[in-house]
Amino acid sequence: MEGPLAGLRVLDLSSVIMGPMTAQYLGDMGADVIKVEAPDGDITRQIGPRRSPRMGALFMANNRNKRSLVLDLKNPAAAAALRRMAMQSDILLHSIRTGAANRLGLGYEALSAANPRLVLCHVKGFSDDGPYAGRPAYDDIVQALSGLAALQRVAAGEPRYVPTIIADKVTAVHAAWAIALALFQRERTGRGQQVSLPMLETMVAFNAAEHLGGAVFEPQEGPMGYDPIRQGLRRPFRTADGYLCFLPYNDTHWRRFFHLAGHPEMADDPGFATLAGRQKDLDAVWKRVGALLATRGNAEWIALFEGSDVPFSVVNELEDLLEDPHLVETGFWRMMEHPTEGVLRLPSIPIGMSAAEPAIRRLPPGLGEHSEEILAEFGFTRSEVAGLAEAGAFGGAVTSAK
């Protein structure tokens, strides 16, 4: 079975994480994703462990199911070639600041005039309508502005960044979703559209789901923030020999926990066994839980909780994920042979679809590996490719066109 986006062409002009991850999602779903790179390549090619130059681990993790085309868009001939390709594409994705994109002829009005069916997705730091428009934005900047860094005071005692590139990744999910919706609407109307994904607004909306709190109401009916998280009450608990994640969520879970822990009297205490009672003094409740969990080791608690329906888990280190029994049993990690980089470990695509088949069809490409075949597919003759090379459209990249 082909993926649901099979037959669609994507021009991916983005770099680093947010845009490339968006495009990778589209490629996983069957789209033909063409990664358009500057002559030096995406900067992530140089980040992380690597076996070959320009094939760093960060690049390898975010650029499967793509082909690579080198074009130096600062060169007028290269920019013109890209606009020609956009006339034959379904989706164009970029993370170029709005002013620079317009100067390159990549504004939506110009491109849609030539290709009304084009879906143009612009992932960026901020919307173009406010005072932050056009500022450089990276994950750290958006974590700080969105309130996420300040929330880490709970664990660190001072503002800290979440130790994952969360703003880029959350925005990438939203961007892929928005592109899919634009394609769905195109099926109804026959026309494409411009899709804009600003990181700041995306993350503020994401954080507001639980942390808007009393500010949902106007005038405000209490403080912002979700108390169990903002007060630091929900966290991994220390046991006699390690840490355990433990989260009884409803009254049944709580009563069952107290019985398993050997304290049935607490299961009958409304202050512990009912939601209304617990909310009167959450701090005291969770301190009591912490004291109980510290009395036994992980293995003993796991044996007690297994099959009880009480939510719990061990606390995995990153390295533990490679041997996690559930991930091993489900075949989550895929070992695949790359033509130049040897055996790669890649995560499976987590979306299951009964009438389509998301798949890893292509491993991450070398820089400019597919330049000539891609241009040929878009109707460029060998003499035109040679002309582009002579004009410096490929920068220092080598082409064999004659």
Tab-separated table of C-alpha atoms in Angstrom:
chain	number	residue	atom	x	y	z
A	1	MET	CA	0.000	0.000	0.000
A	2	GLU	CA	1.118	3.544	-0.720
A	3	GLY	CA	1.045	6.285	1.858
A	4	PRO	CA	-1.901	8.703	1.856
A	5	LEU	CA	0.208	11.522	0.342
A	6	ALA	CA	1.703	9.423	-2.479
A	7	GLY	CA	1.954	11.349	-5.732
A	8	LEU	CA	2.375	14.758	-4.086
A	9	ARG	CA	5.531	16.816	-4.571
A	10	VAL	CA	7.010	18.818	-1.706
A	11	LEU	CA	9.760	21.409	-2.000
A	12	ASP	CA	11.355	21.663	1.449
A	13	LEU	CA	13.504	24.785	1.732
A	14	SER	CA	13.695	24.685	5.525
A	15	SER	CA	16.627	23.856	7.766
A	16	VAL	CA	17.500	22.847	11.345
A	17	ILE	CA	14.539	21.045	13.052
A	18	MET	CA	11.081	22.623	12.744
A	19	GLY	CA	10.707	22.653	8.975
A	20	PRO	CA	12.696	19.479	8.257
A	21	MET	CA	10.629	17.535	10.793
A	22	THR	CA	7.424	18.841	9.180
A	23	ALA	CA	8.634	17.686	5.780
A	24	GLN	CA	9.745	14.340	7.169
A	25	TYR	CA	6.201	13.725	8.423
A	26	LEU	CA	4.925	14.391	4.897
A	27	GLY	CA	7.544	12.056	3.448
A	28	ASP	CA	6.601	9.334	5.918
A	29	MET	CA	3.068	9.574	4.537
A	30	GLY	CA	4.246	8.972	0.977
A	31	ALA	CA	4.941	12.452	-0.407
A	32	ASP	CA	7.956	12.972	-2.653
A	33	VAL	CA	9.962	15.419	-0.536
A	34	ILE	CA	12.743	17.349	-2.229
A	35	LYS	CA	15.081	18.957	0.291
A	36	VAL	CA	16.487	22.104	-1.302
A	37	GLU	CA	19.796	22.894	0.389
A	38	ALA	CA	22.359	25.644	0.184
A	39	PRO	CA	25.813	24.593	-1.079
A	40	ASP	CA	27.037	24.043	2.503
A	41	GLY	CA	23.941	22.011	3.339
A	42	ASP	CA	21.600	22.091	6.296
A	43	ILE	CA	23.614	23.085	9.386
A	44	THR	CA	22.408	19.941	11.172
A	45	ARG	CA	24.597	17.909	8.800
A	46	GLN	CA	27.481	19.098	10.985
A	47	ILE	CA	25.889	18.438	14.386
A	48	GLY	CA	26.288	15.269	16.431
A	49	PRO	CA	28.238	12.039	15.942
A	50	ARG	CA	28.904	11.108	12.327
A	51	ARG	CA	30.649	8.555	10.168
A	52	SER	CA	31.048	10.867	7.170
A	53	PRO	CA	31.329	14.621	6.736
A	54	ARG	CA	27.948	16.358	6.485
A	55	MET	CA	26.014	13.335	7.710
A	56	GLY	CA	25.644	14.213	11.396
A	57	ALA	CA	23.264	12.421	13.726
A	58	LEU	CA	20.868	15.368	14.052
A	59	PHE	CA	20.463	15.522	10.282
A	60	MET	CA	20.043	11.755	10.014
A	61	ALA	CA	17.212	11.767	12.554
A	62	ASN	CA	15.133	14.422	10.783
A	63	ASN	CA	15.602	13.940	7.058
A	64	ARG	CA	14.503	10.453	6.042
A	65	ASN	CA	12.148	10.012	3.085
A	66	LYS	CA	13.724	12.935	1.204
A	67	ARG	CA	15.931	13.602	-1.785
A	68	SER	CA	18.543	16.362	-1.757
A	69	LEU	CA	18.907	19.115	-4.337
A	70	VAL	CA	21.544	21.825	-3.983
A	71	LEU	CA	20.561	25.330	-5.120
A	72	ASP	CA	22.243	28.543	-4.010
A	73	LEU	CA	19.149	30.724	-3.782
A	74	LYS	CA	21.306	33.851	-3.512
A	75	ASN	CA	22.051	33.207	-7.172
A	76	PRO	CA	19.316	34.591	-9.484
A	77	ALA	CA	19.532	31.563	-11.789
A	78	ALA	CA	18.950	29.192	-8.864
A	79	ALA	CA	16.030	31.250	-7.530
A	80	ALA	CA	14.459	31.264	-10.993
A	81	ALA	CA	14.898	27.487	-11.267
A	82	LEU	CA	13.163	27.035	-7.915
A	83	ARG	CA	10.217	29.196	-8.975
A	84	ARG	CA	9.931	27.061	-12.098
A	85	MET	CA	9.832	23.943	-9.946
A	86	ALA	CA	7.173	25.488	-7.699
A	87	MET	CA	4.874	25.682	-10.723
A	88	GLN	CA	4.902	21.861	-10.811
A	89	SER	CA	4.736	21.179	-7.067
A	90	ASP	CA	1.940	20.647	-4.582
A	91	ILE	CA	3.575	21.997	-1.425
A	92	LEU	CA	6.370	24.463	-0.781
A	93	LEU	CA	7.662	24.654	2.785
A	94	HIS	CA	10.133	27.247	4.004
A	95	SER	CA	11.403	28.944	7.152
A	96	ILE	CA	12.843	32.035	5.442
A	97	ARG	CA	11.891	35.367	7.008
A	98	THR	CA	9.020	37.001	5.165
A	99	GLY	CA	10.947	39.914	3.696
A	100	ALA	CA	13.741	37.717	2.353
A	101	ALA	CA	11.222	35.211	0.938
A	102	ASN	CA	9.444	37.985	-0.943
A	103	ARG	CA	12.744	39.238	-2.371
A	104	LEU	CA	13.423	35.721	-3.669
A	105	GLY	CA	10.041	35.657	-5.380
A	106	LEU	CA	8.719	33.100	-2.899
A	107	GLY	CA	5.769	35.128	-1.636
A	108	TYR	CA	2.425	33.394	-1.855
A	109	GLU	CA	0.838	35.882	-4.236
A	110	ALA	CA	3.587	35.502	-6.813
A	111	LEU	CA	3.747	31.694	-6.596
A	112	SER	CA	-0.006	31.096	-6.498
A	113	ALA	CA	-0.502	33.248	-9.593
A	114	ALA	CA	1.566	30.698	-11.507
A	115	ASN	CA	0.287	27.638	-9.597
A	116	PRO	CA	-3.145	28.193	-7.986
A	117	ARG	CA	-3.102	24.683	-6.487
A	118	LEU	CA	0.090	25.299	-4.514
A	119	VAL	CA	-0.009	24.993	-0.716
A	120	LEU	CA	2.705	27.243	0.686
A	121	CYS	CA	3.622	26.637	4.328
A	122	HIS	CA	5.719	29.230	6.146
A	123	VAL	CA	7.100	28.126	9.529
A	124	LYS	CA	8.562	31.048	11.437
A	125	GLY	CA	9.218	32.481	14.855
A	126	PHE	CA	6.405	35.022	15.077
A	127	SER	CA	3.394	36.154	13.091
A	128	ASP	CA	4.007	39.080	10.771
A	129	ASP	CA	1.423	41.308	12.448
A	130	GLY	CA	3.053	42.086	15.814
A	131	PRO	CA	6.139	43.867	17.146
A	132	TYR	CA	8.195	40.635	17.183
A	133	ALA	CA	7.725	40.123	13.427
A	134	GLY	CA	10.952	39.358	11.616
A	135	ARG	CA	13.006	38.711	14.748
A	136	PRO	CA	15.303	35.675	14.679
A	137	ALA	CA	13.740	32.899	16.715
A	138	TYR	CA	15.065	29.576	17.905
A	139	ASP	CA	13.674	27.038	20.327
A	140	ASP	CA	15.263	28.661	23.393
A	141	ILE	CA	13.823	32.073	22.514
A	142	VAL	CA	10.313	30.695	22.161
A	143	GLN	CA	10.545	28.583	25.320
A	144	ALA	CA	11.427	31.791	27.168
A	145	LEU	CA	8.704	33.959	25.631
A	146	SER	CA	5.961	31.338	25.888
A	147	GLY	CA	6.294	30.916	29.669
A	148	LEU	CA	7.658	27.393	29.370
A	149	ALA	CA	11.134	28.252	30.666
A	150	ALA	CA	9.683	30.037	33.705
A	151	LEU	CA	7.576	26.980	34.534
A	152	GLN	CA	10.802	25.009	35.034
A	153	ARG	CA	11.356	26.878	38.298
A	154	VAL	CA	9.301	24.054	39.783
A	155	ALA	CA	12.161	21.607	39.215
A	156	ALA	CA	15.236	23.818	38.962
A	157	GLY	CA	14.454	26.746	41.250
A	158	GLU	CA	15.088	29.160	38.372
A	159	PRO	CA	13.986	29.484	34.720
A	160	ARG	CA	15.429	26.685	32.596
A	161	TYR	CA	14.783	25.298	29.139
A	162	VAL	CA	12.998	21.979	28.795
A	163	PRO	CA	15.785	19.563	27.767
A	164	THR	CA	14.324	18.844	24.347
A	165	ILE	CA	13.740	21.041	21.295
A	166	ILE	CA	10.068	21.149	22.175
A	167	ALA	CA	8.990	24.402	20.482
A	168	ASP	CA	10.403	23.289	17.128
A	169	LYS	CA	8.859	19.836	17.415
A	170	VAL	CA	5.413	20.923	18.584
A	171	THR	CA	5.252	23.521	15.799
A	172	ALA	CA	6.313	20.875	13.279
A	173	VAL	CA	3.388	18.650	14.274
A	174	HIS	CA	1.000	21.586	13.903
A	175	ALA	CA	2.510	22.487	10.520
A	176	ALA	CA	2.130	18.978	9.109
A	177	TRP	CA	-1.463	18.904	10.369
A	178	ALA	CA	-2.191	22.315	8.814
A	179	ILE	CA	-0.721	21.244	5.470
A	180	ALA	CA	-2.890	18.118	5.490
A	181	LEU	CA	-5.960	20.277	6.156
A	182	ALA	CA	-5.021	22.639	3.320
A	183	LEU	CA	-4.691	19.664	0.976
A	184	PHE	CA	-8.094	18.395	2.106
A	185	GLN	CA	-9.645	21.779	1.346
A	186	ARG	CA	-7.880	21.820	-2.022
A	187	GLU	CA	-9.714	18.612	-2.902
A	188	ARG	CA	-12.975	20.499	-2.330
A	189	THR	CA	-12.116	23.830	-3.950
A	190	GLY	CA	-9.345	23.063	-6.424
A	191	ARG	CA	-7.204	25.836	-4.957
A	192	GLY	CA	-4.241	25.846	-2.635
A	193	GLN	CA	-3.570	28.419	0.076
A	194	GLN	CA	-0.942	29.911	2.333
A	195	VAL	CA	-0.415	28.252	5.722
A	196	SER	CA	1.482	30.121	8.438
A	197	LEU	CA	2.839	28.527	11.612
A	198	PRO	CA	4.438	30.987	14.081
A	199	MET	CA	6.321	29.238	16.878
A	200	LEU	CA	5.446	31.677	19.665
A	201	GLU	CA	1.707	31.627	19.087
A	202	THR	CA	1.754	27.851	18.657
A	203	MET	CA	3.550	27.299	21.960
A	204	VAL	CA	1.450	29.792	23.920
A	205	ALA	CA	-1.688	28.006	22.729
A	206	PHE	CA	-0.047	24.661	23.585
A	207	ASN	CA	0.865	25.783	27.106
A	208	ALA	CA	-2.529	27.414	27.687
A	209	ALA	CA	-4.330	24.065	27.465
A	210	GLU	CA	-3.779	23.487	31.186
A	211	HIS	CA	-1.998	26.618	32.351
A	212	LEU	CA	-4.523	29.286	31.364
A	213	GLY	CA	-6.246	28.412	34.625
A	214	GLY	CA	-8.378	31.170	36.120
A	215	ALA	CA	-7.563	33.467	33.211
A	216	VAL	CA	-10.029	31.444	31.122
A	217	PHE	CA	-12.561	33.804	32.692
A	218	GLU	CA	-12.760	37.567	32.368
A	219	PRO	CA	-12.580	38.996	34.943
A	220	GLN	CA	-10.078	36.411	36.113
A	221	GLU	CA	-11.327	33.722	38.529
A	222	GLY	CA	-8.053	32.659	40.108
A	223	PRO	CA	-4.369	32.317	39.225
A	224	MET	CA	-2.982	30.981	35.983
A	225	GLY	CA	-1.331	27.577	36.012
A	226	TYR	CA	-2.323	23.961	36.660
A	227	ASP	CA	-1.635	23.458	40.362
A	228	PRO	CA	-0.349	19.853	40.422
A	229	ILE	CA	2.309	20.813	37.867
A	230	ARG	CA	3.019	24.397	38.836
A	231	GLN	CA	3.422	23.467	42.504
A	232	GLY	CA	5.800	20.642	41.615
A	233	LEU	CA	3.540	17.977	43.091
A	234	ARG	CA	3.659	15.713	40.040
A	235	ARG	CA	7.143	14.315	39.661
A	236	PRO	CA	8.966	10.979	39.751
A	237	PHE	CA	9.084	9.687	43.329
A	238	ARG	CA	12.102	8.271	45.096
A	239	THR	CA	11.727	4.643	46.130
A	240	ALA	CA	14.020	2.600	48.368
A	241	ASP	CA	16.372	1.950	45.434
A	242	GLY	CA	15.483	4.288	42.593
A	243	TYR	CA	12.684	6.370	41.106
A	244	LEU	CA	9.177	5.542	39.964
A	245	CYS	CA	6.553	7.488	38.062
A	246	PHE	CA	3.248	7.059	39.875
A	247	LEU	CA	-0.002	8.811	38.961
A	248	PRO	CA	-3.273	7.553	40.443
A	249	TYR	CA	-5.816	9.669	38.616
A	250	ASN	CA	-9.290	8.792	39.816
A	251	ASP	CA	-10.729	7.776	43.188
A	252	THR	CA	-10.611	4.073	42.291
A	253	HIS	CA	-6.875	4.327	41.567
A	254	TRP	CA	-6.249	6.047	44.878
A	255	ARG	CA	-8.201	3.546	46.965
A	256	ARG	CA	-6.531	0.643	45.205
A	257	PHE	CA	-3.096	2.144	45.830
A	258	PHE	CA	-3.700	2.480	49.568
A	259	HIS	CA	-4.831	-1.144	49.777
A	260	LEU	CA	-1.770	-2.311	47.816
A	261	ALA	CA	0.475	-0.189	50.028
A	262	GLY	CA	-0.951	-1.853	53.139
A	263	HIS	CA	-2.897	1.167	54.409
A	264	PRO	CA	-6.592	0.343	53.892
A	265	GLU	CA	-7.548	2.964	56.482
A	266	MET	CA	-6.442	5.667	54.032
A	267	ALA	CA	-8.747	4.224	51.380
A	268	ASP	CA	-11.618	5.106	53.721
A	269	ASP	CA	-10.328	8.589	54.523
A	270	PRO	CA	-12.169	11.216	52.369
A	271	GLY	CA	-9.107	13.458	52.565
A	272	PHE	CA	-7.156	10.896	50.509
A	273	ALA	CA	-9.776	8.778	48.739
A	274	THR	CA	-11.942	11.494	47.148
A	275	LEU	CA	-11.084	14.163	44.610
A	276	ALA	CA	-12.736	16.922	46.655
A	277	GLY	CA	-10.823	15.856	49.764
A	278	ARG	CA	-7.462	15.664	48.011
A	279	GLN	CA	-7.861	19.104	46.471
A	280	LYS	CA	-8.155	20.663	49.928
A	281	ASP	CA	-4.472	19.937	50.610
A	282	LEU	CA	-2.697	18.469	47.591
A	283	ASP	CA	0.707	19.123	49.118
A	284	ALA	CA	-0.037	16.953	52.144
A	285	VAL	CA	-1.499	14.188	49.962
A	286	TRP	CA	1.532	13.946	47.678
A	287	LYS	CA	3.962	14.137	50.573
A	288	ARG	CA	2.180	11.146	52.096
A	289	VAL	CA	2.397	9.298	48.783
A	290	GLY	CA	6.114	10.056	48.584
A	291	ALA	CA	6.669	8.702	52.095
A	292	LEU	CA	4.827	5.474	51.254
A	293	LEU	CA	6.688	4.904	47.983
A	294	ALA	CA	10.041	5.372	49.719
A	295	THR	CA	9.407	2.297	51.881
A	296	ARG	CA	9.911	-0.264	49.104
A	297	GLY	CA	12.111	-0.800	46.074
A	298	ASN	CA	11.142	-0.484	42.419
A	299	ALA	CA	10.808	-4.212	41.798
A	300	GLU	CA	8.410	-4.649	44.707
A	301	TRP	CA	6.217	-1.734	43.651
A	302	ILE	CA	6.189	-2.892	40.035
A	303	ALA	CA	5.084	-6.366	41.124
A	304	LEU	CA	2.286	-4.846	43.217
A	305	PHE	CA	1.085	-2.418	40.532
A	306	GLU	CA	1.285	-4.810	37.582
A	307	GLY	CA	-2.270	-5.661	36.529
A	308	SER	CA	-3.829	-3.291	39.069
A	309	ASP	CA	-4.734	-0.603	36.498
A	310	VAL	CA	-3.001	1.973	38.703
A	311	PRO	CA	-0.918	4.183	36.341
A	312	PHE	CA	2.837	3.768	36.940
A	313	SER	CA	6.104	3.340	35.087
A	314	VAL	CA	9.806	3.034	35.644
A	315	VAL	CA	11.931	6.116	34.907
A	316	ASN	CA	13.918	5.300	31.777
A	317	GLU	CA	17.247	6.874	31.002
A	318	LEU	CA	17.707	7.684	27.306
A	319	GLU	CA	19.950	4.644	26.954
A	320	ASP	CA	17.228	2.414	28.443
A	321	LEU	CA	14.960	3.180	25.477
A	322	LEU	CA	17.073	0.994	23.206
A	323	GLU	CA	16.231	-2.079	25.317
A	324	ASP	CA	12.827	-1.122	26.690
A	325	PRO	CA	10.839	-4.395	26.592
A	326	HIS	CA	7.753	-2.822	25.044
A	327	LEU	CA	9.721	-1.064	22.302
A	328	VAL	CA	11.729	-4.210	21.598
A	329	GLU	CA	8.645	-6.440	21.444
A	330	THR	CA	6.796	-4.077	19.090
A	331	GLY	CA	9.808	-3.697	16.795
A	332	PHE	CA	9.897	0.053	17.316
A	333	TRP	CA	13.576	0.439	16.481
A	334	ARG	CA	14.359	-0.190	12.814
A	335	MET	CA	17.847	-1.242	11.742
A	336	MET	CA	18.399	-0.162	8.142
A	337	GLU	CA	21.458	-0.250	5.892
A	338	HIS	CA	22.436	3.145	4.499
A	339	PRO	CA	24.456	3.047	1.250
A	340	THR	CA	27.259	5.227	2.671
A	341	GLU	CA	26.701	5.382	6.449
A	342	GLY	CA	26.279	1.706	7.294
A	343	VAL	CA	23.634	0.425	9.682
A	344	LEU	CA	21.324	3.103	11.081
A	345	ARG	CA	18.889	2.841	13.970
A	346	LEU	CA	15.676	4.733	13.243
A	347	PRO	CA	12.403	4.962	15.173
A	348	SER	CA	9.360	3.486	13.508
A	349	ILE	CA	6.629	5.798	12.274
A	350	PRO	CA	4.186	5.749	15.203
A	351	ILE	CA	1.012	6.320	13.138
A	352	GLY	CA	-0.871	3.179	12.146
A	353	MET	CA	-3.325	3.371	9.253
A	354	SER	CA	-5.339	0.390	8.064
A	355	ALA	CA	-5.852	1.659	4.499
A	356	ALA	CA	-2.435	3.259	3.948
A	357	GLU	CA	1.127	2.477	4.883
A	358	PRO	CA	3.416	5.135	6.303
A	359	ALA	CA	6.914	3.818	5.668
A	360	ILE	CA	10.603	4.642	5.657
A	361	ARG	CA	11.186	4.451	1.924
A	362	ARG	CA	14.358	6.531	1.669
A	363	LEU	CA	17.208	6.966	4.107
A	364	PRO	CA	18.683	10.452	4.705
A	365	PRO	CA	20.337	11.743	1.521
A	366	GLY	CA	23.844	12.950	0.889
A	367	LEU	CA	24.199	16.639	0.109
A	368	GLY	CA	23.008	17.236	-3.451
A	369	GLU	CA	22.794	13.497	-4.067
A	370	HIS	CA	19.719	13.765	-6.289
A	371	SER	CA	20.229	17.177	-7.883
A	372	GLU	CA	20.397	16.104	-11.494
A	373	GLU	CA	17.641	13.484	-11.371
A	374	ILE	CA	15.304	15.945	-9.665
A	375	LEU	CA	15.926	18.705	-12.183
A	376	ALA	CA	15.387	16.234	-15.019
A	377	GLU	CA	12.032	15.220	-13.520
A	378	PHE	CA	11.018	18.876	-13.543
A	379	GLY	CA	11.826	19.156	-17.248
A	380	PHE	CA	15.280	20.732	-17.130
A	381	THR	CA	17.375	19.574	-20.063
A	382	ARG	CA	21.003	18.593	-19.641
A	383	SER	CA	22.047	21.807	-21.347
A	384	GLU	CA	19.876	23.806	-18.925
A	385	VAL	CA	21.459	22.011	-15.972
A	386	ALA	CA	24.891	22.766	-17.401
A	387	GLY	CA	23.862	26.394	-17.783
A	388	LEU	CA	22.791	26.521	-14.158
A	389	ALA	CA	26.160	25.071	-13.143
A	390	GLU	CA	28.015	27.658	-15.203
A	391	ALA	CA	25.916	30.425	-13.620
A	392	GLY	CA	26.901	29.197	-10.148
A	393	ALA	CA	23.398	28.074	-9.204
A	394	PHE	CA	24.825	25.080	-7.349
A	395	GLY	CA	27.514	27.044	-5.544
A	396	GLY	CA	30.524	24.815	-5.085
A	397	ALA	CA	28.545	21.613	-5.530
A	398	VAL	CA	29.823	19.293	-8.237
A	399	THR	CA	27.541	18.358	-11.115
A	400	SER	CA	28.333	15.970	-13.941
A	401	ALA	CA	25.983	17.662	-16.405
A	402	LYS	CA	27.523	18.204	-19.807
